Amino acid sequence: MKLITALSNLILPLVIVYILSCGYSKKINVYEVFIEGAKEGFKVVADILPTLIGLMMAVGILRAGGTLELVSRALSPIVSRIGFPSEAVPISLMRLVSSSASTGILLDIFKNYGPDSFIGRFVSVMMSCTETVFYTMSIYFMSVKITKTRYTLAGALVANAAGMAASLALCRYLWG
Amino acid sequence: MLNYLWGAMIFVGILVAAFTGKMAEVTNGAVDSAKEAVTVSITMLGVMSMWTGIMKIGEEAGVTDSVKKLLKPFLKWLFPDVPENHRAMDYIAANVTANFLGLGWAATPAGLMAMKELQDLNRHRETASRAMCMFMIFNMSSLQLVSINIIAYRMQYGSADPSEIIGPGILTTLASTVAAIAFAKIMEAVK
């Protein structure tokens, strides 16, 4: 655990030191190049800001009006029939839409059931192999103004469903 | 698709709010979220500019080339439509590496730049190319070594063994990534 934490904290400084060393050894004016590159990043963020505002506004409406809650509650009886824990329905759906909202539900589950309960372990594993599909897709595609995304959504949902099924099966095997 | 999805989210959200009597919350939710977007962007502005600045040095010094060389055979197989020495490959390689190491915030800027480069290669301005579909599906299969933030939360709530989920996490993320690649490759073959 300590090793992994230390490693995670070390990775970025190591990358920066390595890149800078390579730059100096190739006799590049690293500061000037850095500023030039930073300008590019500046432009990209300025381009996505309107997208981000539009999307977060729509998600905010869904969350505040109770739509996400309603969907979760309506699906609970169905998913429990296939052995999916109903307590994990809201977080599984929210996971597809908003990272911060799903993290909020994750902490709520840890608080109420404990991180070492079956549901606590399941959501821990599930969160590490799934992605905020709708959010990510919107940001990436809207940044380049693509409106026809073809089979991307289907593929992302297949990947996430596979991750969730694998999480459920593995958690049942290990801690069931 | 996003054109309709976005509008549908707003219409459905407001309609449901009308039935649940949460109109006041909706107003606050919409305004607060818009505000939050700016806060997020300010943080992103700093992080992204720093990242693209560092990556630019790496690019000029040939560092991204060596990373790319390691990932090359795999990426070449994943993205047959992208020319080998195109900048899109550099950004895809950077995005995949950052995601794998759990540097999510660093992966996003590289990913957005990758999309920009892929769009330059795209023949249809509004339709996603095969490479874009593969990149997005692969990206959203969340291939990563360790979710350090989940472990931190588990510690915070008194888990006896916070890191016990690392092994299962790696196995399940492999499952989702294999499913993602298989699906995208099958769709490429079909169309």
Coordinates of C-alpha atoms in Angstrom, one line a residue:
Chain A
M1 CA 0.0 0.0 0.0
K2 CA 2.7 2.5 1.1
L3 CA 4.8 1.5 -1.9
I4 CA 1.9 2.1 -4.3
T5 CA 1.0 5.4 -2.7
A6 CA 4.7 6.4 -2.8
L7 CA 4.9 5.3 -6.4
S8 CA 1.8 7.3 -7.4
N9 CA 3.2 10.4 -5.8
L10 CA 6.5 9.8 -7.5
I11 CA 5.3 9.3 -11.0
L12 CA 4.6 12.9 -11.9
P13 CA 7.8 14.5 -10.5
L14 CA 9.8 11.7 -12.2
V15 CA 8.1 12.3 -15.5
I16 CA 8.8 16.1 -15.3
V17 CA 12.5 15.6 -14.2
Y18 CA 13.0 13.0 -17.0
I19 CA 11.4 15.2 -19.7
L20 CA 13.4 18.3 -18.5
S21 CA 16.6 16.3 -18.5
C22 CA 16.0 15.1 -22.0
G23 CA 15.2 18.6 -23.1
Y24 CA 18.5 20.0 -21.7
S25 CA 20.5 17.1 -23.1
K26 CA 19.1 17.9 -26.5
K27 CA 20.0 21.6 -25.9
I28 CA 16.4 22.8 -26.2
N29 CA 15.3 26.1 -24.7
V30 CA 12.9 24.3 -22.4
Y31 CA 11.3 27.3 -20.8
E32 CA 10.4 28.9 -24.1
V33 CA 9.1 25.5 -25.4
F34 CA 7.1 25.1 -22.1
I35 CA 5.4 28.5 -22.6
E36 CA 4.6 27.7 -26.2
G37 CA 3.0 24.4 -25.2
A38 CA 1.1 26.0 -22.3
K39 CA -0.5 28.4 -24.7
E40 CA -1.9 25.4 -26.6
G41 CA -3.5 24.0 -23.4
F42 CA -5.0 27.4 -22.6
K43 CA -6.8 27.5 -26.0
V44 CA -8.2 24.0 -25.6
V45 CA -9.7 24.8 -22.2
A46 CA -11.2 28.0 -23.5
D47 CA -12.8 26.0 -26.3
I48 CA -14.4 23.5 -23.9
L49 CA -15.7 25.9 -21.3
P50 CA -19.1 26.5 -23.1
T51 CA -19.5 22.8 -23.5
L52 CA -18.8 22.1 -19.9
I53 CA -21.3 24.8 -18.8
G54 CA -24.1 23.3 -21.0
L55 CA -23.5 19.8 -19.8
M56 CA -23.1 20.4 -16.1
M57 CA -26.3 22.5 -16.3
A58 CA -28.3 19.6 -17.8
V59 CA -26.9 17.1 -15.3
G60 CA -27.6 19.6 -12.5
I61 CA -31.3 19.7 -13.6
L62 CA -31.6 15.9 -13.7
R63 CA -30.0 15.6 -10.2
A64 CA -31.9 18.5 -8.5
G65 CA -35.3 17.6 -10.0
G66 CA -35.1 14.1 -8.7
T67 CA -35.0 12.3 -12.1
L68 CA -31.9 10.3 -11.3
E69 CA -33.4 9.2 -8.0
L70 CA -36.6 8.2 -9.7
V71 CA -34.9 6.1 -12.3
S72 CA -32.8 4.3 -9.6
R73 CA -35.9 3.5 -7.5
A74 CA -37.9 2.3 -10.5
L75 CA -35.1 -0.1 -11.6
S76 CA -34.4 -1.6 -8.1
P77 CA -36.9 -4.4 -8.3
I78 CA -35.8 -5.5 -11.7
V79 CA -32.0 -5.6 -11.0
S80 CA -32.4 -7.5 -7.8
R81 CA -33.9 -10.3 -9.8
I82 CA -30.7 -10.8 -11.7
G83 CA -28.7 -10.7 -8.4
F84 CA -27.5 -7.1 -8.7
P85 CA -27.6 -5.4 -5.2
S86 CA -30.3 -2.8 -5.3
E87 CA -28.3 -0.5 -3.0
A88 CA -25.8 -0.2 -5.9
V89 CA -28.4 0.9 -8.5
P90 CA -28.1 4.7 -7.9
I91 CA -24.3 4.7 -7.9
S92 CA -24.2 2.5 -11.0
L93 CA -26.4 4.8 -13.0
M94 CA -24.8 8.0 -11.6
R95 CA -21.4 6.5 -12.4
L96 CA -22.3 6.9 -16.1
V97 CA -23.2 10.5 -15.8
S98 CA -21.2 12.3 -13.1
S99 CA -17.9 11.5 -11.4
S100 CA -18.4 13.8 -8.5
A101 CA -22.0 12.7 -7.9
S102 CA -21.1 9.0 -7.9
T103 CA -18.2 9.7 -5.5
G104 CA -20.8 11.3 -3.2
I105 CA -22.9 8.2 -3.3
L106 CA -19.8 6.0 -2.8
L107 CA -18.9 7.9 0.4
D108 CA -22.6 7.6 1.5
I109 CA -22.4 3.8 1.0
F110 CA -19.1 3.6 3.0
K111 CA -20.7 5.6 5.8
N112 CA -23.9 3.5 6.0
Y113 CA -22.7 0.0 5.2
G114 CA -18.9 0.2 5.8
P115 CA -16.2 -0.2 3.2
D116 CA -15.6 -3.8 4.3
S117 CA -19.3 -4.9 3.8
F118 CA -20.1 -6.8 0.6
I119 CA -21.8 -3.7 -0.9
G120 CA -18.9 -1.5 0.1
R121 CA -16.3 -3.9 -1.5
F122 CA -18.5 -4.3 -4.6
V123 CA -18.8 -0.5 -5.3
S124 CA -15.1 -0.1 -4.6
V125 CA -14.1 -2.6 -7.3
M126 CA -16.9 -1.4 -9.6
M127 CA -15.8 2.2 -9.4
S128 CA -12.3 1.3 -10.5
C129 CA -13.4 -0.5 -13.8
T130 CA -16.2 1.9 -15.0
E131 CA -16.2 5.4 -16.4
T132 CA -18.5 8.4 -16.6
V133 CA -19.6 7.5 -20.1
F134 CA -22.0 10.3 -20.9
Y135 CA -19.9 13.0 -19.4
T136 CA -16.7 11.8 -21.1
M137 CA -18.3 11.3 -24.4
S138 CA -20.0 14.7 -24.4
I139 CA -16.8 16.5 -23.4
Y140 CA -14.6 14.7 -26.0
F141 CA -17.0 14.8 -28.9
M142 CA -18.3 18.3 -28.3
S143 CA -14.8 19.7 -28.1
V144 CA -14.3 18.7 -31.8
K145 CA -18.0 19.3 -32.7
I146 CA -18.8 15.7 -33.6
T147 CA -22.6 15.1 -33.4
K148 CA -22.8 11.6 -35.0
T149 CA -21.0 9.3 -32.6
R150 CA -22.0 6.0 -34.3
Y151 CA -21.4 2.9 -32.1
T152 CA -19.3 4.7 -29.4
L153 CA -22.1 4.8 -26.8
A154 CA -23.0 1.2 -27.4
G155 CA -19.3 0.2 -27.0
A156 CA -18.8 2.2 -23.9
L157 CA -21.9 0.7 -22.3
V158 CA -20.8 -2.8 -23.3
A159 CA -17.4 -2.2 -21.7
N160 CA -19.0 -0.8 -18.5
A161 CA -21.5 -3.7 -18.3
A162 CA -18.7 -6.2 -18.7
G163 CA -16.8 -4.4 -15.9
M164 CA -19.8 -4.4 -13.6
A165 CA -20.6 -8.1 -14.3
A166 CA -17.0 -9.0 -13.6
S167 CA -17.0 -7.0 -10.4
L168 CA -20.1 -8.7 -9.2
A169 CA -18.9 -12.2 -10.0
L170 CA -15.4 -11.6 -8.5
C171 CA -16.7 -10.0 -5.3
R172 CA -19.2 -12.9 -4.9
Y173 CA -16.4 -15.4 -5.4
L174 CA -14.0 -13.6 -3.0
W175 CA -16.3 -12.2 -0.3
G176 CA -19.8 -13.5 -1.1
Chain B
M1 CA -27.0 12.1 -31.0
L2 CA -25.7 14.6 -28.4
N3 CA -27.9 17.2 -30.0
Y4 CA -30.9 15.3 -28.8
L5 CA -29.5 13.8 -25.7
W6 CA -28.7 17.2 -24.2
G7 CA -32.1 18.6 -24.9
A8 CA -33.8 15.4 -23.6
M9 CA -31.8 15.7 -20.4
I10 CA -33.1 19.2 -19.8
F11 CA -36.8 18.5 -20.9
V12 CA -37.1 15.3 -18.8
G13 CA -35.3 16.8 -15.9
I14 CA -37.7 19.8 -15.7
L15 CA -40.8 17.7 -16.4
V16 CA -40.0 15.3 -13.5
A17 CA -39.3 18.3 -11.3
A18 CA -42.7 19.7 -12.1
F19 CA -44.3 16.4 -10.9
T20 CA -42.1 16.1 -7.8
G21 CA -42.5 19.8 -6.9
K22 CA -38.8 20.5 -7.0
M23 CA -38.8 23.5 -9.4
A24 CA -36.9 25.7 -7.0
E25 CA -34.2 23.1 -6.7
V26 CA -34.0 22.8 -10.4
T27 CA -33.3 26.5 -10.8
N28 CA -30.6 26.3 -8.2
G29 CA -29.2 23.1 -9.7
A30 CA -28.9 24.6 -13.1
V31 CA -27.3 27.8 -12.0
D32 CA -25.0 26.1 -9.5
S33 CA -23.9 23.6 -12.1
A34 CA -23.1 26.3 -14.6
K35 CA -21.1 28.1 -12.0
E36 CA -19.3 24.8 -11.1
A37 CA -18.3 24.4 -14.7
V38 CA -16.3 27.6 -14.5
T39 CA -14.6 26.5 -11.3
V40 CA -13.7 23.2 -12.8
S41 CA -12.4 25.0 -15.9
I42 CA -10.2 27.3 -13.9
T43 CA -8.5 24.3 -12.3
M44 CA -8.3 22.6 -15.7
L45 CA -6.8 25.7 -17.2
G46 CA -3.8 25.5 -14.9
V47 CA -3.4 21.7 -15.0
M48 CA -3.9 21.4 -18.8
S49 CA -1.5 24.3 -19.6
M50 CA 1.1 22.8 -17.4
W51 CA 0.7 19.4 -19.0
T52 CA 0.7 20.6 -22.6
G53 CA 3.8 22.7 -21.7
I54 CA 5.7 19.7 -20.3
M55 CA 4.5 17.5 -23.1
K56 CA 5.8 20.0 -25.7
I57 CA 9.3 19.8 -24.2
G58 CA 9.0 16.0 -24.3
E59 CA 7.8 16.2 -27.9
E60 CA 10.8 18.4 -28.9
A61 CA 13.2 16.2 -27.0
G62 CA 11.9 13.0 -28.5
V63 CA 10.6 11.6 -25.2
T64 CA 7.1 10.9 -26.5
D65 CA 8.7 9.1 -29.4
S66 CA 10.3 6.6 -27.0
V67 CA 7.0 6.1 -25.1
K68 CA 5.2 5.7 -28.4
K69 CA 7.7 3.1 -29.6
L70 CA 6.8 0.9 -26.6
L71 CA 3.1 1.2 -27.3
K72 CA 3.4 1.3 -31.1
P73 CA 2.6 -2.3 -32.0
F74 CA -0.5 -2.3 -29.8
L75 CA -1.7 1.1 -31.0
K76 CA -1.0 0.3 -34.6
W77 CA -3.3 -2.6 -34.3
L78 CA -5.9 -0.6 -32.5
F79 CA -5.8 2.4 -34.9
P80 CA -4.9 1.2 -38.4
D81 CA -6.3 4.4 -39.9
V82 CA -3.9 6.8 -38.1
P83 CA -0.5 7.3 -39.8
E84 CA 2.3 6.0 -37.6
N85 CA 4.1 9.2 -37.0
H86 CA 1.1 11.5 -36.7
R87 CA 0.7 13.7 -33.6
A88 CA -2.6 12.0 -32.8
M89 CA -0.6 8.8 -31.9
D90 CA 1.6 10.8 -29.4
Y91 CA -1.5 12.1 -27.6
I92 CA -3.2 8.8 -27.7
A93 CA -0.1 7.2 -26.2
A94 CA 0.1 9.9 -23.5
N95 CA -3.6 9.5 -22.7
V96 CA -3.4 5.7 -22.4
T97 CA -0.2 6.0 -20.2
A98 CA -1.7 8.6 -17.9
N99 CA -4.9 6.7 -17.5
F100 CA -3.1 3.5 -16.8
L101 CA -1.0 5.1 -14.1
G102 CA -4.1 6.7 -12.5
L103 CA -3.2 10.3 -13.4
G104 CA -6.8 10.9 -14.6
W105 CA -6.5 14.7 -14.6
A106 CA -3.4 14.5 -16.8
A107 CA -5.1 12.0 -19.2
T108 CA -8.0 14.3 -20.1
P109 CA -5.9 17.1 -21.6
A110 CA -3.9 14.6 -23.7
G111 CA -7.2 12.9 -24.7
L112 CA -8.8 16.1 -25.9
M113 CA -5.7 16.9 -27.9
A114 CA -5.9 13.4 -29.4
M115 CA -9.5 14.1 -30.5
K116 CA -8.4 17.4 -32.0
E117 CA -5.7 15.6 -34.1
L118 CA -8.1 12.8 -35.0
Q119 CA -10.6 15.3 -36.2
D120 CA -7.9 16.8 -38.5
L121 CA -7.6 13.3 -40.1
N122 CA -11.4 12.8 -40.2
R123 CA -13.0 13.2 -43.6
H124 CA -16.5 14.0 -42.2
R125 CA -16.7 17.0 -39.9
E126 CA -19.7 15.8 -37.9
T127 CA -19.4 12.0 -37.9
A128 CA -17.0 10.2 -35.7
S129 CA -14.2 8.3 -37.6
R130 CA -13.4 4.6 -36.8
A131 CA -10.3 5.7 -35.0
M132 CA -12.3 8.1 -32.8
C133 CA -14.8 5.4 -31.9
M134 CA -12.0 3.0 -31.0
F135 CA -10.2 5.7 -29.0
M136 CA -13.3 6.7 -27.0
I137 CA -14.5 3.2 -26.3
F138 CA -11.0 2.1 -25.3
N139 CA -10.7 5.3 -23.1
M140 CA -14.0 4.7 -21.4
S141 CA -13.1 1.0 -20.6
S142 CA -11.0 2.7 -17.9
L143 CA -7.8 0.6 -18.1
Q144 CA -5.9 1.5 -15.0
L145 CA -3.5 -0.1 -12.5
V146 CA -4.7 1.4 -9.2
S147 CA -7.6 3.6 -8.2
I148 CA -5.7 5.4 -5.5
N149 CA -8.6 7.7 -4.6
I150 CA -10.9 4.8 -3.8
I151 CA -8.2 3.3 -1.5
A152 CA -7.9 6.7 0.2
Y153 CA -11.7 6.8 0.8
R154 CA -11.7 3.3 2.1
M155 CA -9.0 4.2 4.6
Q156 CA -11.0 7.3 5.6
Y157 CA -14.0 5.1 6.5
G158 CA -11.9 2.7 8.6
S159 CA -11.5 -0.3 6.3
A160 CA -9.3 -3.1 7.8
D161 CA -7.6 -3.6 4.4
P162 CA -8.1 -0.6 2.1
S163 CA -5.9 -2.0 -0.6
E164 CA -7.5 -5.4 -0.9
I165 CA -9.4 -4.1 -3.9
I166 CA -6.3 -3.6 -6.1
G167 CA -6.1 -7.1 -7.4
P168 CA -9.8 -7.4 -8.2
G169 CA -9.7 -3.9 -9.7
I170 CA -7.0 -4.9 -12.1
L171 CA -8.8 -8.1 -13.1
T172 CA -12.2 -6.4 -13.7
T173 CA -10.6 -3.4 -15.6
L174 CA -9.0 -6.0 -17.9
A175 CA -12.3 -7.6 -18.4
S176 CA -14.0 -4.3 -19.4
T177 CA -11.0 -3.3 -21.7
V178 CA -11.0 -6.6 -23.5
A179 CA -14.8 -6.3 -24.0
A180 CA -14.3 -2.7 -25.3
I181 CA -11.7 -3.7 -27.9
A182 CA -13.6 -6.7 -29.0
F183 CA -16.8 -4.7 -29.5
A184 CA -15.1 -1.9 -31.4
K185 CA -13.2 -4.4 -33.6
I186 CA -16.4 -6.3 -34.4
M187 CA -18.2 -3.1 -35.3
E188 CA -15.3 -2.1 -37.6
A189 CA -15.5 -5.4 -39.3
V190 CA -19.3 -5.2 -39.7
K191 CA -19.5 -1.7 -41.2

